[in-house]
C-alpha cells in the first residue's frame, strides 16, 4: 500500500446491459472517454445486443440464417479506443469479466444487481441512474425499485429522479450530475427561419417517447401551416403500427456527423415524451440553434423553460400543434429570439463541467468504500 494524492488516477469499470446507439449509452461513452483522457484506467463490459424478433424473422426470410444476438452491433463506443469488451453470451457480468478496480459503475437496474454481487476487489459500487426505468414497461417496475434500494451511492442525471427513488426506499447518497452536449458535434451558425417551415422528431415506437402525439400534432399544425414539412430519424424502418405522415423526410440510422444537419434543418424540434430521464435530444437540437417544443419531463422544464422553445401539456397534440404554429408561423423576431436562447442554454454548461462533477462523485464513493474497509481515505490499494 502507498500513500496517494487526492487526484490519483482511478481504475474504473463500467457495466452496461448492451452497447448500442441510444442516448443513455452515448452519455456513458462520453464519460468513459473523457475520464480516460484525464488519466483514469477505464474498462467497459457489456452483453451482446439481442435482435428484435422482427429482425430475426427478416434474416431468415432473406436467407441470412437465424441469429438472436448482434455481438458487433454499432454503438457509441465505436472508434473511441477504449477497452470495451462484449461478453459472448447474454448473462450477468461477474468478477471473472472485470479487472480489479477502485470503482465499478452500474448503468441500469439489472446491472446494479450484477455489480452489487461483485467482490470487494472490484472497488466501490455506484449506480448511475439515467431514467425512471419503470417507464420501460411493467416488467421493469419491481426490479428497478429493488435496485434503487441497494446500498450504493447513486449518480442521477436530473434532480427530479431523487424524490422518485426516495419514495420507493432508495438507499445511499445521491448526486445529481446533469448532462451536457458536445458542441464540437452539435452546432450551427446563426440563421433565419426556413421559408418553408419544417419540424423534426426522433422516431421510436417506445410508448413513453410519445411519437404518436408528435405525429398527431404535426398533422394538426399542417392544417394551419399547409406547407409544413417533417424530418425524422430513428434506428428502425418505419413501423406499420406507427406510420409516418406522407412526405416525411426520414433517415434510418444516420451517421452521427449527419445528426446536426438534421437538427439544424428544422425550425422546431418536437419532444413529446411521457417520461424521460433527461432528454438529450433537447440539448442536441438547441446546440444547433433549433428551438424545442416539449413536454415537462426529464430536464425539459429547466432547459426549455429558459426560453429556447415552448413547454406544452403532456399528451396534448392540440397544445403541441398550437406551439408549432406559433413558432413556425409567428413573427420572425420571436423565432430568432427562441433560437438564440436555445443556443445559449445548450452552450452554458459543458461536458468538462459534467465530467468533473461525475469524477468527484466517483472519488467520494471510493473514499467512503476505503473508510468502510478500514483502509483510509488517503491510501491507494492494490486489491
PDB file of N, CA and C in Angstrom, residues 64-126:
ATOM      1  N   UNK A  64     -30.315 -15.197 -44.634  1.00  0.00           N
ATOM      2  CA  UNK A  64     -29.055 -14.965 -43.923  1.00  0.00           C
ATOM      3  C   UNK A  64     -28.911 -15.833 -42.681  1.00  0.00           C
ATOM      4  N   UNK A  65     -29.913 -16.664 -42.402  1.00  0.00           N
ATOM      5  CA  UNK A  65     -29.839 -17.564 -41.266  1.00  0.00           C
ATOM      6  C   UNK A  65     -30.333 -16.929 -39.989  1.00  0.00           C
ATOM      7  N   UNK A  66     -30.566 -17.772 -38.992  1.00  0.00           N
ATOM      8  CA  UNK A  66     -31.105 -17.297 -37.704  1.00  0.00           C
ATOM      9  C   UNK A  66     -29.983 -16.751 -36.836  1.00  0.00           C
ATOM     10  N   UNK A  67     -30.250 -15.651 -36.185  1.00  0.00           N
ATOM     11  CA  UNK A  67     -29.325 -15.096 -35.193  1.00  0.00           C
ATOM     12  C   UNK A  67     -30.152 -14.367 -34.143  1.00  0.00           C
ATOM     13  N   UNK A  68     -29.831 -14.587 -32.884  1.00  0.00           N
ATOM     14  CA  UNK A  68     -30.584 -13.935 -31.811  1.00  0.00           C
ATOM     15  C   UNK A  68     -29.852 -12.737 -31.236  1.00  0.00           C
ATOM     16  N   UNK A  69     -28.539 -12.619 -31.506  1.00  0.00           N
ATOM     17  CA  UNK A  69     -27.760 -11.539 -30.928  1.00  0.00           C
ATOM     18  C   UNK A  69     -26.895 -10.872 -31.996  1.00  0.00           C
ATOM     19  N   UNK A  70     -26.470  -9.655 -31.681  1.00  0.00           N
ATOM     20  CA  UNK A  70     -25.563  -8.910 -32.552  1.00  0.00           C
ATOM     21  C   UNK A  70     -24.319  -8.531 -31.744  1.00  0.00           C
ATOM     22  N   UNK A  71     -23.343  -9.422 -31.614  1.00  0.00           N
ATOM     23  CA  UNK A  71     -22.169  -9.113 -30.799  1.00  0.00           C
ATOM     24  C   UNK A  71     -21.401  -7.900 -31.296  1.00  0.00           C
ATOM     25  N   UNK A  72     -21.458  -7.591 -32.598  1.00  0.00           N
ATOM     26  CA  UNK A  72     -20.670  -6.500 -33.156  1.00  0.00           C
ATOM     27  C   UNK A  72     -21.555  -5.344 -33.619  1.00  0.00           C
ATOM     28  N   UNK A  73     -22.697  -5.141 -32.958  1.00  0.00           N
ATOM     29  CA  UNK A  73     -23.610  -4.071 -33.351  1.00  0.00           C
ATOM     30  C   UNK A  73     -22.939  -2.709 -33.160  1.00  0.00           C
ATOM     31  N   UNK A  74     -23.401  -1.717 -33.925  1.00  0.00           N
ATOM     32  CA  UNK A  74     -22.897  -0.360 -33.778  1.00  0.00           C
ATOM     33  C   UNK A  74     -23.195   0.151 -32.378  1.00  0.00           C
ATOM     34  N   UNK A  75     -22.277   0.955 -31.863  1.00  0.00           N
ATOM     35  CA  UNK A  75     -22.518   1.583 -30.562  1.00  0.00           C
ATOM     36  C   UNK A  75     -21.751   2.883 -30.491  1.00  0.00           C
ATOM     37  N   UNK A  76     -22.056   3.672 -29.479  1.00  0.00           N
ATOM     38  CA  UNK A  76     -21.361   4.937 -29.277  1.00  0.00           C
ATOM     39  C   UNK A  76     -19.931   4.749 -28.793  1.00  0.00           C
ATOM     40  N   UNK A  77     -19.522   3.522 -28.534  1.00  0.00           N
ATOM     41  CA  UNK A  77     -18.135   3.264 -28.161  1.00  0.00           C
ATOM     42  C   UNK A  77     -17.235   3.037 -29.375  1.00  0.00           C
ATOM     43  N   UNK A  78     -17.842   2.891 -30.543  1.00  0.00           N
ATOM     44  CA  UNK A  78     -17.062   2.634 -31.752  1.00  0.00           C
ATOM     45  C   UNK A  78     -16.066   3.776 -31.998  1.00  0.00           C
ATOM     46  N   UNK A  79     -14.811   3.399 -32.238  1.00  0.00           N
ATOM     47  CA  UNK A  79     -13.793   4.375 -32.608  1.00  0.00           C
ATOM     48  C   UNK A  79     -13.215   5.194 -31.478  1.00  0.00           C
ATOM     49  N   UNK A  80     -13.618   4.922 -30.227  1.00  0.00           N
ATOM     50  CA  UNK A  80     -13.117   5.715 -29.106  1.00  0.00           C
ATOM     51  C   UNK A  80     -11.774   5.213 -28.583  1.00  0.00           C
ATOM     52  N   UNK A  81     -11.394   3.994 -28.952  1.00  0.00           N
ATOM     53  CA  UNK A  81     -10.124   3.454 -28.477  1.00  0.00           C
ATOM     54  C   UNK A  81     -10.144   3.015 -27.033  1.00  0.00           C
ATOM     55  N   UNK A  82     -11.322   2.849 -26.459  1.00  0.00           N
ATOM     56  CA  UNK A  82     -11.440   2.395 -25.079  1.00  0.00           C
ATOM     57  C   UNK A  82     -11.378   0.874 -25.001  1.00  0.00           C
ATOM     58  N   UNK A  83     -11.056   0.374 -23.822  1.00  0.00           N
ATOM     59  CA  UNK A  83     -11.065  -1.066 -23.574  1.00  0.00           C
ATOM     60  C   UNK A  83     -12.509  -1.490 -23.325  1.00  0.00           C
ATOM     61  N   UNK A  84     -13.186  -1.897 -24.385  1.00  0.00           N
ATOM     62  CA  UNK A  84     -14.595  -2.288 -24.315  1.00  0.00           C
ATOM     63  C   UNK A  84     -14.720  -3.738 -24.748  1.00  0.00           C
ATOM     64  N   UNK A  85     -15.279  -4.551 -23.875  1.00  0.00           N
ATOM     65  CA  UNK A  85     -15.448  -5.979 -24.164  1.00  0.00           C
ATOM     66  C   UNK A  85     -16.932  -6.340 -24.142  1.00  0.00           C
ATOM     67  N   UNK A  86     -17.379  -6.991 -25.205  1.00  0.00           N
ATOM     68  CA  UNK A  86     -18.728  -7.541 -25.250  1.00  0.00           C
ATOM     69  C   UNK A  86     -18.606  -9.036 -24.952  1.00  0.00           C
ATOM     70  N   UNK A  87     -19.155  -9.475 -23.814  1.00  0.00           N
ATOM     71  CA  UNK A  87     -19.034 -10.887 -23.463  1.00  0.00           C
ATOM     72  C   UNK A  87     -19.825 -11.730 -24.450  1.00  0.00           C
ATOM     73  N   UNK A  88     -19.562 -13.021 -24.492  1.00  0.00           N
ATOM     74  CA  UNK A  88     -20.057 -13.863 -25.578  1.00  0.00           C
ATOM     75  C   UNK A  88     -21.537 -14.198 -25.484  1.00  0.00           C
ATOM     76  N   UNK A  89     -22.086 -14.187 -24.283  1.00  0.00           N
ATOM     77  CA  UNK A  89     -23.500 -14.548 -24.125  1.00  0.00           C
ATOM     78  C   UNK A  89     -24.214 -13.498 -23.276  1.00  0.00           C
ATOM     79  N   UNK A  90     -25.539 -13.496 -23.377  1.00  0.00           N
ATOM     80  CA  UNK A  90     -26.353 -12.531 -22.618  1.00  0.00           C
ATOM     81  C   UNK A  90     -26.608 -13.107 -21.226  1.00  0.00           C
ATOM     82  N   UNK A  91     -25.786 -12.709 -20.282  1.00  0.00           N
ATOM     83  CA  UNK A  91     -25.843 -13.214 -18.907  1.00  0.00           C
ATOM     84  C   UNK A  91     -25.318 -12.139 -17.980  1.00  0.00           C
ATOM     85  N   UNK A  92     -25.474 -12.309 -16.669  1.00  0.00           N
ATOM     86  CA  UNK A  92     -24.916 -11.328 -15.742  1.00  0.00           C
ATOM     87  C   UNK A  92     -23.395 -11.229 -15.859  1.00  0.00           C
ATOM     88  N   UNK A  93     -22.878 -10.024 -15.734  1.00  0.00           N
ATOM     89  CA  UNK A  93     -21.437  -9.800 -15.680  1.00  0.00           C
ATOM     90  C   UNK A  93     -20.953 -10.171 -14.280  1.00  0.00           C
ATOM     91  N   UNK A  94     -19.843 -10.906 -14.214  1.00  0.00           N
ATOM     92  CA  UNK A  94     -19.320 -11.401 -12.939  1.00  0.00           C
ATOM     93  C   UNK A  94     -17.890 -10.935 -12.713  1.00  0.00           C
ATOM     94  N   UNK A  95     -17.337 -11.318 -11.578  1.00  0.00           N
ATOM     95  CA  UNK A  95     -15.951 -10.972 -11.259  1.00  0.00           C
ATOM     96  C   UNK A  95     -14.985 -11.380 -12.366  1.00  0.00           C
ATOM     97  N   UNK A  96     -15.216 -12.544 -12.968  1.00  0.00           N
ATOM     98  CA  UNK A  96     -14.290 -13.038 -13.983  1.00  0.00           C
ATOM     99  C   UNK A  96     -14.250 -12.166 -15.236  1.00  0.00           C
ATOM    100  N   UNK A  97     -15.275 -11.330 -15.423  1.00  0.00           N
ATOM    101  CA  UNK A  97     -15.345 -10.486 -16.623  1.00  0.00           C
ATOM    102  C   UNK A  97     -14.670  -9.137 -16.439  1.00  0.00           C
ATOM    103  N   UNK A  98     -14.306  -8.797 -15.189  1.00  0.00           N
ATOM    104  CA  UNK A  98     -13.839  -7.453 -14.884  1.00  0.00           C
ATOM    105  C   UNK A  98     -12.470  -7.476 -14.219  1.00  0.00           C
ATOM    106  N   UNK A  99     -11.633  -6.488 -14.509  1.00  0.00           N
ATOM    107  CA  UNK A  99     -10.385  -6.365 -13.758  1.00  0.00           C
ATOM    108  C   UNK A  99     -10.662  -5.794 -12.367  1.00  0.00           C
ATOM    109  N   UNK A 100      -9.733  -5.974 -11.447  1.00  0.00           N
ATOM    110  CA  UNK A 100      -9.841  -5.310 -10.158  1.00  0.00           C
ATOM    111  C   UNK A 100      -9.853  -3.798 -10.385  1.00  0.00           C
ATOM    112  N   UNK A 101     -10.560  -3.077  -9.527  1.00  0.00           N
ATOM    113  CA  UNK A 101     -10.768  -1.655  -9.767  1.00  0.00           C
ATOM    114  C   UNK A 101     -10.960  -0.907  -8.466  1.00  0.00           C
ATOM    115  N   UNK A 102     -10.957   0.420  -8.579  1.00  0.00           N
ATOM    116  CA  UNK A 102     -11.279   1.276  -7.446  1.00  0.00           C
ATOM    117  C   UNK A 102     -12.782   1.516  -7.355  1.00  0.00           C
ATOM    118  N   UNK A 103     -13.464   1.468  -8.502  1.00  0.00           N
ATOM    119  CA  UNK A 103     -14.901   1.697  -8.518  1.00  0.00           C
ATOM    120  C   UNK A 103     -15.495   1.015  -9.747  1.00  0.00           C
ATOM    121  N   UNK A 104     -16.672   0.433  -9.577  1.00  0.00           N
ATOM    122  CA  UNK A 104     -17.411  -0.178 -10.687  1.00  0.00           C
ATOM    123  C   UNK A 104     -18.778   0.472 -10.747  1.00  0.00           C
ATOM    124  N   UNK A 105     -19.144   0.923 -11.952  1.00  0.00           N
ATOM    125  CA  UNK A 105     -20.361   1.713 -12.150  1.00  0.00           C
ATOM    126  C   UNK A 105     -21.409   0.876 -12.879  1.00  0.00           C
ATOM    127  N   UNK A 106     -22.555   0.696 -12.246  1.00  0.00           N
ATOM    128  CA  UNK A 106     -23.710   0.067 -12.889  1.00  0.00           C
ATOM    129  C   UNK A 106     -24.474   1.142 -13.655  1.00  0.00           C
ATOM    130  N   UNK A 107     -25.041   0.773 -14.798  1.00  0.00           N
ATOM    131  CA  UNK A 107     -25.689   1.761 -15.658  1.00  0.00           C
ATOM    132  C   UNK A 107     -27.156   1.446 -15.950  1.00  0.00           C
ATOM    133  N   UNK A 108     -27.727   0.458 -15.275  1.00  0.00           N
ATOM    134  CA  UNK A 108     -29.113   0.037 -15.497  1.00  0.00           C
ATOM    135  C   UNK A 108     -29.511  -0.796 -14.301  1.00  0.00           C
ATOM    136  N   UNK A 109     -30.817  -0.946 -14.030  1.00  0.00           N
ATOM    137  CA  UNK A 109     -31.199  -1.635 -12.796  1.00  0.00           C
ATOM    138  C   UNK A 109     -30.714  -3.069 -12.773  1.00  0.00           C
ATOM    139  N   UNK A 110     -30.725  -3.763 -13.906  1.00  0.00           N
ATOM    140  CA  UNK A 110     -30.221  -5.137 -13.900  1.00  0.00           C
ATOM    141  C   UNK A 110     -28.736  -5.164 -13.600  1.00  0.00           C
ATOM    142  N   UNK A 111     -27.981  -4.228 -14.181  1.00  0.00           N
ATOM    143  CA  UNK A 111     -26.542  -4.225 -13.930  1.00  0.00           C
ATOM    144  C   UNK A 111     -26.240  -3.826 -12.494  1.00  0.00           C
ATOM    145  N   UNK A 112     -27.144  -3.073 -11.839  1.00  0.00           N
ATOM    146  CA  UNK A 112     -26.937  -2.750 -10.420  1.00  0.00           C
ATOM    147  C   UNK A 112     -26.920  -4.021  -9.582  1.00  0.00           C
ATOM    148  N   UNK A 113     -27.782  -4.963  -9.913  1.00  0.00           N
ATOM    149  CA  UNK A 113     -27.773  -6.248  -9.203  1.00  0.00           C
ATOM    150  C   UNK A 113     -26.478  -7.004  -9.468  1.00  0.00           C
ATOM    151  N   UNK A 114     -26.020  -6.975 -10.710  1.00  0.00           N
ATOM    152  CA  UNK A 114     -24.765  -7.650 -11.035  1.00  0.00           C
ATOM    153  C   UNK A 114     -23.604  -7.025 -10.258  1.00  0.00           C
ATOM    154  N   UNK A 115     -23.555  -5.696 -10.235  1.00  0.00           N
ATOM    155  CA  UNK A 115     -22.454  -5.002  -9.561  1.00  0.00           C
ATOM    156  C   UNK A 115     -22.503  -5.233  -8.058  1.00  0.00           C
ATOM    157  N   UNK A 116     -23.697  -5.250  -7.488  1.00  0.00           N
ATOM    158  CA  UNK A 116     -23.830  -5.494  -6.058  1.00  0.00           C
ATOM    159  C   UNK A 116     -23.238  -6.846  -5.669  1.00  0.00           C
ATOM    160  N   UNK A 117     -23.310  -7.819  -6.565  1.00  0.00           N
ATOM    161  CA  UNK A 117     -22.823  -9.173  -6.275  1.00  0.00           C
ATOM    162  C   UNK A 117     -21.315  -9.320  -6.461  1.00  0.00           C
ATOM    163  N   UNK A 118     -20.627  -8.291  -6.950  1.00  0.00           N
ATOM    164  CA  UNK A 118     -19.191  -8.389  -7.196  1.00  0.00           C
ATOM    165  C   UNK A 118     -18.409  -8.400  -5.883  1.00  0.00           C
ATOM    166  N   UNK A 119     -17.208  -8.903  -5.944  1.00  0.00           N
ATOM    167  CA  UNK A 119     -16.342  -8.957  -4.769  1.00  0.00           C
ATOM    168  C   UNK A 119     -15.776  -7.575  -4.453  1.00  0.00           C
ATOM    169  N   UNK A 120     -15.258  -7.393  -3.223  1.00  0.00           N
ATOM    170  CA  UNK A 120     -14.644  -6.105  -2.863  1.00  0.00           C
ATOM    171  C   UNK A 120     -13.483  -5.715  -3.774  1.00  0.00           C
ATOM    172  N   UNK A 121     -12.875  -6.674  -4.444  1.00  0.00           N
ATOM    173  CA  UNK A 121     -11.749  -6.369  -5.323  1.00  0.00           C
ATOM    174  C   UNK A 121     -12.145  -5.478  -6.488  1.00  0.00           C
ATOM    175  N   UNK A 122     -13.440  -5.402  -6.780  1.00  0.00           N
ATOM    176  CA  UNK A 122     -13.887  -4.560  -7.898  1.00  0.00           C
ATOM    177  C   UNK A 122     -14.184  -3.134  -7.443  1.00  0.00           C
ATOM    178  N   UNK A 123     -13.896  -2.833  -6.179  1.00  0.00           N
ATOM    179  CA  UNK A 123     -13.951  -1.468  -5.694  1.00  0.00           C
ATOM    180  C   UNK A 123     -15.317  -1.025  -5.220  1.00  0.00           C
ATOM    181  N   UNK A 124     -15.444   0.281  -5.023  1.00  0.00           N
ATOM    182  CA  UNK A 124     -16.716   0.860  -4.626  1.00  0.00           C
ATOM    183  C   UNK A 124     -17.746   0.592  -5.712  1.00  0.00           C
ATOM    184  N   UNK A 125     -19.009   0.539  -5.316  1.00  0.00           N
ATOM    185  CA  UNK A 125     -20.099   0.234  -6.244  1.00  0.00           C
ATOM    186  C   UNK A 125     -21.005   1.449  -6.354  1.00  0.00           C
ATOM    187  N   UNK A 126     -21.220   1.916  -7.588  1.00  0.00           N
ATOM    188  CA  UNK A 126     -22.005   3.116  -7.852  1.00  0.00           C
ATOM    189  C   UNK A 126     -23.072   2.790  -8.885  1.00  0.00           C
TER     190      UNK A 126
END
